[in-house]
Amino acid sequence: MIRMRRNNKGNQLSEFGPAVIILVLAIVVPMVVLLYVGMGFCCGWYLNFMSVRAAAVAPRSGLQAALDAQQAAWTASGLPAFACATVVRNSGPDGSVNSIRYSTDVDLDPSPVVPGDPSSGPRQPVELDDFVRVVTEVEITPIVQLPFMSLSPWRFVYNSERPIEESDVEAN
C-alpha cells in the first residue's frame, strides 16, 4: 500500500544530501564551537579560582610561588590542551605580584547615627578584613573555523577576590 503512494522516480532521496549539508553547516558546527567556547571559559575560570585560593592562604613572600604552582597544576591537568588555552596573565590587578594583596583600609562603622540618642555618637572608624585579588587572562584558540567566517582567538579576563586567611606563622 505504501509503495503505491510513493513516487516511482525516488526524488525524495535527492533532497537528503542538501538537507544534511545544511544541517551540519547551520546547526552542528556552530553548536560544537559554542560548546568549545564554554569549555574554554570554564577552564580559565578554574585557573583563576585555584590561583585566588592559593594566594589567600600563602604568605606574602610566597605569592609568586603559589601562583606558579597553581598554573603548573592547571597545565598538567590537561584542561588547557583540551581547550587550546594559554595563560596571558595571572597576577595582581596592575600586572605585578606585589599588587595582589590589598586592604580595604579603614571604613566607618555601619551602625546608623540616631538623632537625639546619646548612645549613638559619631561613627567610629572600623578596620575591615584584608582581601586578595587575582586577575587571570586566558586566550582560547578556536578549534573549528567556520566557512565564510574567520574566528580570532577569544580572550577572557577573570577578576576574583577572597579574604586573606589568618596565619599565626607570618603576618600578612
PDB file of N, CA and C in Angstrom, residues 30 41 43 45 49 72 112 116 131 140 147 159-160 168:
ATOM      1  N   PRO A  30      28.202  25.228  14.404  1.00  0.00           N
ATOM      2  CA  PRO A  30      28.102  26.293  15.421  1.00  0.00           C
ATOM      3  C   PRO A  30      27.863  25.770  16.833  1.00  0.00           C
ATOM      4  N   PHE A  41      36.018  28.746  28.529  1.00  0.00           N
ATOM      5  CA  PHE A  41      35.716  29.714  29.577  1.00  0.00           C
ATOM      6  C   PHE A  41      35.799  29.064  30.953  1.00  0.00           C
ATOM      7  N   CYS A  43      37.545  26.425  31.805  1.00  0.00           N
ATOM      8  CA  CYS A  43      38.946  26.101  32.108  1.00  0.00           C
ATOM      9  C   CYS A  43      39.676  27.312  32.664  1.00  0.00           C
ATOM     10  N   TRP A  45      38.279  29.925  34.156  1.00  0.00           N
ATOM     11  CA  TRP A  45      37.715  30.244  35.465  1.00  0.00           C
ATOM     12  C   TRP A  45      38.328  29.344  36.528  1.00  0.00           C
ATOM     13  N   PHE A  49      40.181  30.508  39.921  1.00  0.00           N
ATOM     14  CA  PHE A  49      39.678  30.059  41.216  1.00  0.00           C
ATOM     15  C   PHE A  49      40.799  29.427  42.042  1.00  0.00           C
ATOM     16  N   ALA A  72      51.050  25.607  37.066  1.00  0.00           N
ATOM     17  CA  ALA A  72      51.663  24.342  36.644  1.00  0.00           C
ATOM     18  C   ALA A  72      50.692  23.175  36.837  1.00  0.00           C
ATOM     19  N   PRO A 112      23.902  53.135  62.240  1.00  0.00           N
ATOM     20  CA  PRO A 112      23.406  54.474  61.925  1.00  0.00           C
ATOM     21  C   PRO A 112      23.443  55.395  63.151  1.00  0.00           C
ATOM     22  N   GLY A 116      19.145  62.487  68.581  1.00  0.00           N
ATOM     23  CA  GLY A 116      18.527  62.556  69.908  1.00  0.00           C
ATOM     24  C   GLY A 116      18.909  61.411  70.821  1.00  0.00           C
ATOM     25  N   PHE A 131      41.855  41.529  51.869  1.00  0.00           N
ATOM     26  CA  PHE A 131      41.436  40.670  50.765  1.00  0.00           C
ATOM     27  C   PHE A 131      42.596  40.469  49.819  1.00  0.00           C
ATOM     28  N   ILE A 140      41.727  31.594  24.333  1.00  0.00           N
ATOM     29  CA  ILE A 140      41.246  30.327  23.795  1.00  0.00           C
ATOM     30  C   ILE A 140      41.340  30.388  22.270  1.00  0.00           C
ATOM     31  N   PRO A 147      32.997  28.101   7.822  1.00  0.00           N
ATOM     32  CA  PRO A 147      33.105  28.557   6.443  1.00  0.00           C
ATOM     33  C   PRO A 147      32.575  29.989   6.316  1.00  0.00           C
ATOM     34  N   ASN A 159      38.501  38.191  37.262  1.00  0.00           N
ATOM     35  CA  ASN A 159      38.945  39.034  38.364  1.00  0.00           C
ATOM     36  C   ASN A 159      38.218  38.556  39.616  1.00  0.00           C
ATOM     37  N   SER A 160      38.950  37.922  40.529  1.00  0.00           N
ATOM     38  CA  SER A 160      38.331  37.360  41.733  1.00  0.00           C
ATOM     39  C   SER A 160      39.044  37.867  42.970  1.00  0.00           C
ATOM     40  N   ASP A 168      49.196  32.278  61.843  1.00  0.00           N
ATOM     41  CA  ASP A 168      49.951  32.500  63.086  1.00  0.00           C
ATOM     42  C   ASP A 168      51.447  32.537  62.818  1.00  0.00           C
TER      43      ASP A 168
END
